[in-house]
Each structure stands twice: as structure tokens, then as C-alpha cells.
GROMACS .gro file of C-alpha atoms in nm:
model
  382
    1PRO     CA    1  -0.006   0.021   0.000
    2THR     CA    2   0.103   0.330  -0.104
    3THR     CA    3   0.188   0.592   0.153
    4PRO     CA    4   0.115   0.966   0.128
    5GLY     CA    5   0.477   1.106   0.099
    6GLN     CA    6   0.635   1.420   0.093
    7ARG     CA    7   0.539   1.791  -0.084
    8ARG     CA    8   0.765   2.000  -0.231
    9GLN     CA    9   0.807   2.363  -0.348
   10GLN     CA   10   0.991   2.569  -0.597
   11PRO     CA   11   0.920   2.884  -0.669
   12SER     CA   12   0.874   2.963  -1.017
   13GLU     CA   13   1.205   3.119  -1.164
   14THR     CA   14   1.448   2.795  -1.038
   15GLU     CA   15   1.412   2.410  -1.068
   16ASP     CA   16   1.596   2.385  -0.735
   17TRP     CA   17   1.250   2.173  -0.573
   18LYS     CA   18   1.256   2.109  -0.201
   19ALA     CA   19   1.079   1.936   0.063
   20VAL     CA   20   0.830   2.143   0.263
   21ASN     CA   21   0.745   1.756   0.509
   22GLU     CA   22   1.032   1.715   0.722
   23ASP     CA   23   0.844   1.326   0.830
   24LEU     CA   24   0.578   1.199   0.532
   25GLN     CA   25   0.259   1.239   0.623
   26LYS     CA   26  -0.027   1.058   0.611
   27SER     CA   27  -0.353   1.260   0.543
   28CYS     CA   28  -0.394   1.442   0.209
   29ARG     CA   29  -0.395   1.743   0.299
   30TYR     CA   30  -0.126   2.005   0.405
   31VAL     CA   31  -0.066   2.350   0.502
   32ILE     CA   32   0.244   2.492   0.345
   33LYS     CA   33   0.317   2.787   0.572
   34ASN     CA   34   0.579   3.113   0.593
   35GLN     CA   35   0.572   3.147   0.262
   36THR     CA   36   0.623   3.570   0.095
   37THR     CA   37   0.426   3.696   0.003
   38GLY     CA   38   0.397   3.855  -0.396
   39ASP     CA   39   0.637   3.435  -0.444
   40ARG     CA   40   0.462   3.188  -0.693
   41LEU     CA   41   0.527   2.838  -0.608
   42LYS     CA   42   0.488   2.566  -0.816
   43ILE     CA   43   0.455   2.315  -0.657
   44ARG     CA   44   0.412   1.900  -0.731
   45VAL     CA   45   0.327   1.597  -0.448
   46VAL     CA   46   0.483   1.226  -0.436
   47ALA     CA   47   0.343   0.945  -0.341
   48VAL     CA   48   0.570   0.620  -0.117
   49ASN     CA   49   0.534   0.246  -0.006
   50ALA     CA   50   0.849   0.050   0.088
   51GLY     CA   51   0.879  -0.029  -0.276
   52GLY     CA   52   1.050   0.342  -0.340
   53ARG     CA   53   0.859   0.695  -0.450
   54SER     CA   54   0.627   0.741  -0.757
   55PRO     CA   55   0.646   0.978  -1.035
   56PRO     CA   56   0.557   1.315  -0.895
   57VAL     CA   57   0.278   1.505  -0.976
   58SER     CA   58   0.266   1.921  -0.962
   59LEU     CA   59  -0.042   2.144  -1.027
   60PRO     CA   60  -0.097   2.361  -1.370
   61GLU     CA   61   0.023   2.606  -1.287
   62ALA     CA   62   0.155   2.782  -1.002
   63VAL     CA   63  -0.005   2.994  -0.693
   64LEU     CA   64   0.053   3.290  -0.570
   65VAL     CA   65   0.123   3.371  -0.238
   66LYS     CA   66  -0.072   3.684  -0.059
   67GLU     CA   67  -0.260   3.780   0.182
   68VAL     CA   68  -0.504   3.517   0.328
   69ALA     CA   69  -0.823   3.705   0.324
   70ASP     CA   70  -1.079   3.733   0.564
   71ARG     CA   71  -1.399   3.619   0.434
   72PRO     CA   72  -1.716   3.883   0.365
   73LYS     CA   73  -1.993   3.909   0.605
   74VAL     CA   74  -2.306   4.069   0.604
   75ARG     CA   75  -2.431   4.237   0.942
   76LEU     CA   76  -2.835   4.273   0.876
   77PRO     CA   77  -2.960   4.544   1.210
   78ARG     CA   78  -3.157   4.323   1.394
   79PHE     CA   79  -3.471   4.609   1.292
   80LEU     CA   80  -3.405   4.525   0.859
   81ARG     CA   81  -3.449   4.139   0.949
   82GLN     CA   82  -3.852   4.187   0.877
   83ARG     CA   83  -4.042   4.405   0.713
   84TYR     CA   84  -3.955   4.738   0.737
   85VAL     CA   85  -4.284   4.964   0.665
   86ALA     CA   86  -4.263   5.363   0.591
   87HIS     CA   87  -4.494   5.602   0.453
   88VAL     CA   88  -4.496   5.738   0.168
   89GLY     CA   89  -4.289   6.061   0.127
   90GLU     CA   90  -4.017   5.981   0.445
   91LYS     CA   91  -3.702   5.949   0.395
   92ILE     CA   92  -3.528   5.597   0.416
   93ASN     CA   93  -3.196   5.605   0.541
   94LEU     CA   94  -3.068   5.265   0.633
   95THR     CA   95  -2.732   5.167   0.735
   96ILE     CA   96  -2.606   4.748   0.681
   97PRO     CA   97  -2.251   4.694   0.850
   98PHE     CA   98  -2.024   4.392   0.692
   99THR     CA   99  -1.693   4.297   0.776
  100GLY     CA  100  -1.431   4.113   0.526
  101LYS     CA  101  -1.032   4.166   0.409
  102PRO     CA  102  -0.926   4.346   0.164
  103LYS     CA  103  -1.242   4.569   0.127
  104PRO     CA  104  -1.516   4.392  -0.016
  105VAL     CA  105  -1.683   4.506  -0.386
  106VAL     CA  106  -2.110   4.572  -0.257
  107THR     CA  107  -2.398   4.561  -0.491
  108TRP     CA  108  -2.724   4.553  -0.478
  109THR     CA  109  -2.964   4.460  -0.645
  110LYS     CA  110  -3.471   4.522  -0.622
  111ASN     CA  111  -3.621   4.182  -0.742
  112GLY     CA  112  -3.376   4.037  -0.871
  113GLN     CA  113  -3.280   4.344  -1.085
  114PRO     CA  114  -3.034   4.651  -1.110
  115LEU     CA  115  -3.108   4.904  -0.859
  116ASP     CA  116  -3.319   5.254  -1.052
  117LYS     CA  117  -3.009   5.474  -0.931
  118LYS     CA  118  -3.301   5.795  -1.041
  119ARG     CA  119  -3.485   5.696  -0.660
  120VAL     CA  120  -3.217   5.467  -0.490
  121ASN     CA  121  -2.858   5.591  -0.376
  122ILE     CA  122  -2.632   5.330  -0.242
  123ARG     CA  123  -2.330   5.467  -0.071
  124SER     CA  124  -2.032   5.251   0.099
  125THR     CA  125  -1.744   5.274   0.227
  126GLU     CA  126  -1.500   5.040   0.397
  127ARG     CA  127  -1.711   4.869   0.723
  128ASP     CA  128  -2.089   4.970   0.591
  129SER     CA  129  -2.327   5.014   0.273
  130ILE     CA  130  -2.622   5.268   0.279
  131LEU     CA  131  -2.921   5.317   0.147
  132PHE     CA  132  -3.118   5.616   0.072
  133ILE     CA  133  -3.399   5.730  -0.053
  134ARG     CA  134  -3.492   6.072  -0.072
  135ALA     CA  135  -3.899   6.072  -0.038
  136SER     CA  136  -4.073   5.729  -0.110
  137GLU     CA  137  -4.263   5.597  -0.296
  138ARG     CA  138  -4.492   5.324  -0.269
  139GLU     CA  139  -4.288   5.186  -0.617
  140ASP     CA  140  -3.990   5.178  -0.367
  141SER     CA  141  -4.150   4.919  -0.244
  142GLY     CA  142  -3.946   4.562  -0.274
  143VAL     CA  143  -3.710   4.283  -0.195
  144TYR     CA  144  -3.321   4.442  -0.168
  145GLU     CA  145  -3.053   4.196  -0.141
  146MET     CA  146  -2.685   4.341  -0.100
  147CYS     CA  147  -2.425   4.114  -0.161
  148VAL     CA  148  -2.052   4.229  -0.043
  149LYS     CA  149  -1.779   4.026  -0.247
  150VAL     CA  150  -1.411   3.920  -0.145
  151ASP     CA  151  -1.233   3.743  -0.421
  152ASP     CA  152  -1.443   3.392  -0.493
  153PHE     CA  153  -1.651   3.489  -0.117
  154ASP     CA  154  -1.922   3.604  -0.113
  155ASP     CA  155  -2.258   3.711   0.110
  156LYS     CA  156  -2.585   3.795   0.050
  157ALA     CA  157  -2.860   3.971   0.335
  158SER     CA  158  -3.243   4.133   0.230
  159LEU     CA  159  -3.453   4.349   0.338
  160THR     CA  160  -3.784   4.408   0.310
  161LEU     CA  161  -3.970   4.779   0.300
  162GLN     CA  162  -4.294   4.812   0.228
  163ILE     CA  163  -4.405   5.187   0.161
  164VAL     CA  164  -4.713   5.210   0.280
  165GLU     CA  165  -5.000   5.521   0.204
  166LEU     CA  166  -5.387   5.574   0.318
  167PRO     CA  167  -5.641   5.350   0.225
  168GLY     CA  168  -5.910   5.427  -0.092
  169PRO     CA  169  -6.272   5.519   0.003
  170PRO     CA  170  -6.482   5.115  -0.005
  171ALA     CA  171  -6.578   5.030  -0.311
  172SER     CA  172  -6.950   5.093  -0.225
  173VAL     CA  173  -7.135   5.113   0.055
  174LYS     CA  174  -7.552   5.021  -0.016
  175ILE     CA  175  -7.860   5.001   0.220
  176VAL     CA  176  -7.984   4.703   0.210
  177ASP     CA  177  -8.309   4.662   0.426
  178THR     CA  178  -8.524   4.913   0.657
  179TRP     CA  179  -8.718   4.760   0.917
  180GLY     CA  180  -8.842   5.000   1.260
  181PHE     CA  181  -8.545   5.188   1.344
  182ASN     CA  182  -8.277   4.976   1.249
  183VAL     CA  183  -8.116   5.048   0.887
  184ALA     CA  184  -7.910   4.741   0.731
  185LEU     CA  185  -7.558   4.815   0.546
  186GLU     CA  186  -7.335   4.649   0.343
  187TRP     CA  187  -7.044   4.706   0.190
  188THR     CA  188  -6.720   4.623  -0.040
  189PRO     CA  189  -6.363   4.690   0.078
  190PRO     CA  190  -6.159   4.954  -0.101
  191SER     CA  191  -6.019   4.920  -0.467
  192ASP     CA  192  -5.687   5.104  -0.330
  193ASN     CA  193  -5.582   4.949   0.035
  194GLY     CA  194  -5.280   5.164   0.006
  195ASN     CA  195  -5.024   4.871   0.025
  196THR     CA  196  -5.144   4.784   0.353
  197ASP     CA  197  -5.421   4.513   0.551
  198ILE     CA  198  -5.710   4.707   0.555
  199THR     CA  199  -5.786   4.694   0.935
  200GLY     CA  200  -6.147   4.822   0.983
  201TYR     CA  201  -6.409   5.087   0.841
  202THR     CA  202  -6.576   5.392   1.049
  203ILE     CA  203  -6.982   5.411   0.985
  204GLN     CA  204  -7.122   5.832   0.963
  205LYS     CA  205  -7.476   5.878   0.936
  206ALA     CA  206  -7.643   6.241   0.844
  207ASP     CA  207  -8.013   6.341   0.918
  208LYS     CA  208  -8.136   6.515   0.550
  209LYS     CA  209  -8.269   6.741   0.766
  210THR     CA  210  -7.947   6.933   0.909
  211GLY     CA  211  -7.718   6.753   0.749
  212ASP     CA  212  -7.497   6.681   0.968
  213TRP     CA  213  -7.228   6.387   1.008
  214PHE     CA  214  -7.216   6.157   1.361
  215THR     CA  215  -7.003   5.779   1.385
  216VAL     CA  216  -7.197   5.535   1.501
  217LEU     CA  217  -6.926   5.251   1.475
  218GLU     CA  218  -6.563   5.328   1.428
  219HIS     CA  219  -6.313   5.018   1.428
  220TYR     CA  220  -6.544   4.829   1.268
  221HIS     CA  221  -6.374   4.486   1.095
  222ARG     CA  222  -6.623   4.354   0.910
  223LEU     CA  223  -6.833   4.425   0.539
  224ASN     CA  224  -7.182   4.507   0.677
  225ALA     CA  225  -7.364   4.658   0.942
  226THR     CA  226  -7.654   4.738   1.108
  227ILE     CA  227  -7.719   5.058   1.228
  228SER     CA  228  -8.034   5.072   1.526
  229ASP     CA  229  -8.221   5.353   1.744
  230LEU     CA  230  -8.281   5.561   1.445
  231ILE     CA  231  -8.509   5.887   1.488
  232MET     CA  232  -8.835   5.797   1.345
  233GLY     CA  233  -8.973   6.011   1.106
  234ASN     CA  234  -8.623   6.118   1.037
  235THR     CA  235  -8.459   6.074   0.668
  236TYR     CA  236  -8.105   5.921   0.682
  237LYS     CA  237  -7.791   5.912   0.428
  238PHE     CA  238  -7.515   5.671   0.544
  239ARG     CA  239  -7.086   5.721   0.441
  240VAL     CA  240  -6.847   5.458   0.494
  241PHE     CA  241  -6.440   5.549   0.556
  242ALA     CA  242  -6.150   5.245   0.519
  243GLU     CA  243  -5.879   5.282   0.815
  244ASN     CA  244  -5.491   5.098   0.773
  245LYS     CA  245  -5.215   5.160   0.983
  246CYS     CA  246  -5.153   5.477   0.798
  247GLY     CA  247  -5.543   5.619   0.927
  248ILE     CA  248  -5.829   5.708   0.745
  249SER     CA  249  -5.923   5.740   0.422
  250GLU     CA  250  -5.961   6.041   0.225
  251GLY     CA  251  -6.294   5.965   0.055
  252ALA     CA  252  -6.608   5.788   0.128
  253ALA     CA  253  -6.880   5.539   0.019
  254LEU     CA  254  -7.171   5.740   0.094
  255THR     CA  255  -7.550   5.501  -0.022
  256LYS     CA  256  -7.701   5.631  -0.274
  257ASP     CA  257  -8.084   5.575  -0.083
  258GLU     CA  258  -8.163   5.706   0.193
  259ALA     CA  259  -8.396   5.526   0.449
  260LYS     CA  260  -8.658   5.719   0.600
  261ILE     CA  261  -8.794   5.543   0.950
  262LEU     CA  262  -9.209   5.541   0.907
  263LYS     CA  263  -9.384   5.700   1.219
  264THR     CA  264  -9.698   5.478   1.373
  265GLY     CA  265 -10.029   5.584   1.396
  266ILE     CA  266 -10.332   5.405   1.392
  267GLU     CA  267 -10.397   5.397   0.999
  268TYR     CA  268 -10.083   5.278   0.927
  269LYS     CA  269 -10.009   5.022   0.787
  270ALA     CA  270  -9.681   4.818   0.849
  271PRO     CA  271  -9.593   4.712   0.410
  272GLU     CA  272  -9.449   4.392   0.398
  273TYR     CA  273  -9.114   4.306   0.331
  274LYS     CA  274  -8.934   4.002   0.213
  275GLU     CA  275  -8.758   3.858   0.496
  276HIS     CA  276  -8.366   3.915   0.469
  277ASP     CA  277  -8.225   3.542   0.415
  278PHE     CA  278  -7.896   3.642   0.565
  279SER     CA  279  -7.755   3.279   0.492
  280GLU     CA  280  -7.399   3.292   0.305
  281ALA     CA  281  -7.079   3.026   0.297
  282PRO     CA  282  -6.792   3.114   0.472
  283LYS     CA  283  -6.598   3.383   0.213
  284PHE     CA  284  -6.159   3.518   0.344
  285THR     CA  285  -6.228   3.953   0.315
  286THR     CA  286  -5.834   3.956   0.350
  287SER     CA  287  -5.595   3.647   0.298
  288LEU     CA  288  -5.342   3.538   0.439
  289GLY     CA  289  -5.031   3.708   0.360
  290ASP     CA  290  -4.640   3.565   0.330
  291ARG     CA  291  -4.391   3.650   0.605
  292ALA     CA  292  -4.092   3.555   0.753
  293THR     CA  293  -3.976   3.529   1.127
  294THR     CA  294  -3.627   3.459   1.295
  295VAL     CA  295  -3.604   3.141   1.525
  296GLY     CA  296  -3.662   3.234   1.848
  297TYR     CA  297  -3.961   3.550   1.802
  298SER     CA  298  -4.354   3.511   1.804
  299THR     CA  299  -4.432   3.591   1.494
  300LYS     CA  300  -4.833   3.641   1.436
  301LEU     CA  301  -5.100   3.463   1.099
  302LEU     CA  302  -5.421   3.734   1.058
  303CYS     CA  303  -5.631   3.703   0.759
  304SER     CA  304  -6.064   3.807   0.826
  305VAL     CA  305  -6.370   3.588   0.700
  306ARG     CA  306  -6.690   3.628   0.637
  307GLY     CA  307  -6.998   3.423   0.638
  308TYR     CA  308  -7.401   3.291   0.806
  309PRO     CA  309  -7.360   3.111   0.992
  310LYS     CA  310  -6.991   3.155   1.211
  311PRO     CA  311  -6.804   3.048   1.000
  312LYS     CA  312  -6.604   2.651   1.218
  313ILE     CA  313  -6.237   2.801   1.237
  314GLU     CA  314  -6.000   2.555   1.176
  315TRP     CA  315  -5.579   2.673   1.093
  316MET     CA  316  -5.333   2.348   0.958
  317LYS     CA  317  -5.005   2.356   0.870
  318ASN     CA  318  -4.847   2.162   0.578
  319GLN     CA  319  -5.225   2.015   0.540
  320MET     CA  320  -5.218   1.841   0.872
  321ILE     CA  321  -5.463   2.083   1.134
  322ILE     CA  322  -5.258   2.193   1.399
  323GLY     CA  323  -5.594   2.162   1.702
  324ASP     CA  324  -5.528   2.194   2.050
  325ASP     CA  325  -5.173   2.215   2.037
  326PRO     CA  326  -5.000   2.520   2.335
  327LYS     CA  327  -4.695   2.593   2.083
  328PHE     CA  328  -4.958   2.808   1.899
  329ARG     CA  329  -5.276   3.010   1.953
  330GLN     CA  330  -5.572   3.089   1.785
  331ILE     CA  331  -5.876   3.365   1.833
  332CYS     CA  332  -6.088   3.453   1.639
  333VAL     CA  333  -6.344   3.711   1.737
  334GLN     CA  334  -6.599   3.937   1.517
  335GLY     CA  335  -6.451   3.751   1.140
  336ILE     CA  336  -6.137   3.881   1.271
  337CYS     CA  337  -5.847   3.516   1.257
  338SER     CA  338  -5.506   3.516   1.390
  339LEU     CA  339  -5.262   3.249   1.475
  340GLU     CA  340  -4.971   3.259   1.651
  341ILE     CA  341  -4.678   3.096   1.665
  342ARG     CA  342  -4.507   3.124   1.965
  343LYS     CA  343  -4.113   3.130   1.973
  344PRO     CA  344  -4.079   2.942   1.675
  345GLY     CA  345  -3.790   2.679   1.546
  346ASN     CA  346  -3.655   2.543   1.275
  347PHE     CA  347  -3.911   2.339   1.217
  348ASP     CA  348  -4.213   2.610   1.277
  349GLY     CA  349  -4.167   2.639   0.864
  350GLY     CA  350  -4.415   2.551   0.577
  351VAL     CA  351  -4.726   2.628   0.422
  352TYR     CA  352  -4.972   2.772   0.742
  353ALA     CA  353  -5.360   2.754   0.555
  354CYS     CA  354  -5.654   2.879   0.782
  355ARG     CA  355  -5.975   2.693   0.659
  356ALA     CA  356  -6.402   2.839   0.743
  357LYS     CA  357  -6.665   2.555   0.725
  358ASN     CA  358  -7.027   2.624   0.756
  359ASP     CA  359  -7.376   2.484   0.642
  360HIS     CA  360  -7.349   2.686   0.272
  361GLY     CA  361  -6.953   2.547   0.215
  362GLU     CA  362  -6.566   2.619   0.301
  363ALA     CA  363  -6.277   2.833   0.185
  364THR     CA  364  -5.937   2.853   0.258
  365VAL     CA  365  -5.663   3.041   0.295
  366SER     CA  366  -5.268   3.005   0.345
  367CYS     CA  367  -4.994   3.107   0.314
  368LYS     CA  368  -4.558   3.035   0.369
  369LEU     CA  369  -4.354   3.151   0.679
  370GLU     CA  370  -4.011   3.103   0.669
  371VAL     CA  371  -3.793   3.044   0.974
  372LYS     CA  372  -3.487   3.200   0.961
  373GLN     CA  373  -3.147   3.108   1.182
  374PRO     CA  374  -3.014   3.408   1.355
  375ALA     CA  375  -2.710   3.592   1.264
  376VAL     CA  376  -2.380   3.546   1.553
  377ALA     CA  377  -2.197   3.817   1.542
  378ASP     CA  378  -1.858   3.687   1.650
  379ALA     CA  379  -1.933   3.249   1.521
  380ASP     CA  380  -1.852   3.389   1.160
  381LYS     CA  381  -1.503   3.585   1.231
  382LYS     CA  382  -1.392   3.189   1.379
   0.00000   0.00000   0.00000
């Protein structure tokens, strides 16, 4: 059997081969130390056994001795590891530190494409890179990826910007029914949510005589409501505003029709109303959105559903019903359904789904949850 033999080196200008290991090496790996930066070395290896030495095998090209590079590493700040939300018009000024030696080459992309230099300004030093947007617009939303490279080594990190603004008004609102001192309203979500989830609605009423508007419901989550305690003999109109995390929409959806609360008398005969059937199959009015979190940081999935009778809600992970697993907290109030994943681990990522059922049907929405490893600042340098 052969024994790995001596490794020999030679400065490329001469043919004077010299063994760099005094003893025979059994390992197939060897580090040649204490070389002069800038030299070019030819290297060959000879195998040795009881029968003697093998012919040498040489590297095809001389090796340049150069300073050992520190592998590049992006140190993405913790607040940027989840979605970074800013309002339209705000200034974005984000500093992302990195390490590496010699000075890494820094490049940026947005959604996999080169940055628009008219919108985004990048300035990089030897220690960090700064992403600057003077006045953000919704079009600046997206996934920005930063890459640092030293020789053949590189490291990448991505951050998600979400630029939000006030929502538009609900697309429409109508009076569904009027009886006694009550009016039933229905409306549809706004066509423009301001690039973020709708968090509720504000409903107002106005008497035709005065025209003054009064709020009757605030932060209301459903798409239908019954307005009660109206005054006999008055005629009302209604309007609905949408609300997101930026605030309430500037405009409102206004009912085309009016609701008159009729007076009751001896000769008054109440009109015959066809009983309104509120039965409805489940329908999700807000879907689940894909999310990313870090190991150990609890996160919450949110969606909203309507339906009558009240739907039964089931949460699933990778098509398996979660049930009463204590790691998860399930809440459904006024059609707002939430699933909290408490201190997620490496195996808690996957496809999560919310299923709503009642006697008239069922509906399902789903999203992906990515659980990332936390960055360890010191371990990477070793």
C-alpha cells in the first residue's frame, strides 16, 4: 500500500525542488506556512511506499502567495430582518454594516434587478453600506438584496421595504333593508388599500334635515352592519370610511338611497318586507400574507372571514390540522382570525392555511412562513 509522501515546492523561477515536510504525511491535506507574499510557487506531491517513490504529480499552474482574506459577512441589523414599513414621502436612510478583508465589493439589487439610481442612492465605505431614498414612493416597495464579495467568497442579505399610505374609500355601500328604527348596510372593501392591510371601517350617519354627520361605529371589521336607535320621521343617509395603519381614508363611500324611518299611527299599515336571508358561505375578505421571522421570535398570521351562520375555523400546517398544540394560539373575534406561533424553531416554517366551514360551504386561504436562523456576530469570524 502507498503512503502519502513528501510535498515539494519550488519558486517558479528555478528548478530547485525542496521538500516542505520533514516527515512523511499520511493525510491528504497539508498547509505550507511562512511563505513570502508575492512569490509564485510550483507545487508537486510524491507518494512513497516500501517499494520506493512514485513519479511526482504537479499543480498545472504556479500558486501566488497572497494575504489570506477575511471572508465577507453582512451584519444585517435586527430591525431590518423583518419587513421595514415606512409612509409615502418619508426619507429612507438605512446603514448595513459588513466585514471582510481586503475591502469587499458591494452590489445591490431590487427584486433581482439593478437599482434605479434616480430613486435609490447607495454609498459604501470599508465597513458599511447606506441605502438612501430622499422621498419614498409606493413603487420603492420590494426586496432589496445586498451582496459583499472578496475574491471567490461572497455573502448576501435581503431586506423588505413596504411603503404605505392612506387607503382609498370602500368601493361601494348600499342600504340593504330598513325596518322599525333600524337600517342594514353592506359595503365592499376599497380597491386601493394603501399597500397594507385594511384594519377596520368607520360608519357615519346624517339626518337629511341638518346634513350633520355623526359617527356610529369605529374600527369596525365586518363588511355589513345594522344601525339602530334611529329617530322616527327622519330620513338618513350613510357613509363608510376605510382605515389602515396610516389612518382613515380621505374620502368615503356614500349610499345612493336614503332610509326613511316611518311614523306609526292608527291607520298606518306596515309594508310587507321580504325576510332578508343573511345565510352566506364562508368568504375570506382578507387573505393570509407570506411572512418571515427569526428563530425564537414569536409571529402572528392574520386574516378575516365573513359568513352566516358563523363559520368554524381550523388552522393547518402543511395540510395537517394544528388542533390544541400549546405552541400555537388561535383567536377568532368578529371575523378576524389570528394564529400566533410562539417562539418558532427551525421546524416551524412551512405552509399555513386557515379553513372556514359552515352549512353553506367552506373556504381556505394559505401563506408561507419562513423561519430564519439568527445571525451570530462573533462565531462567523472564527
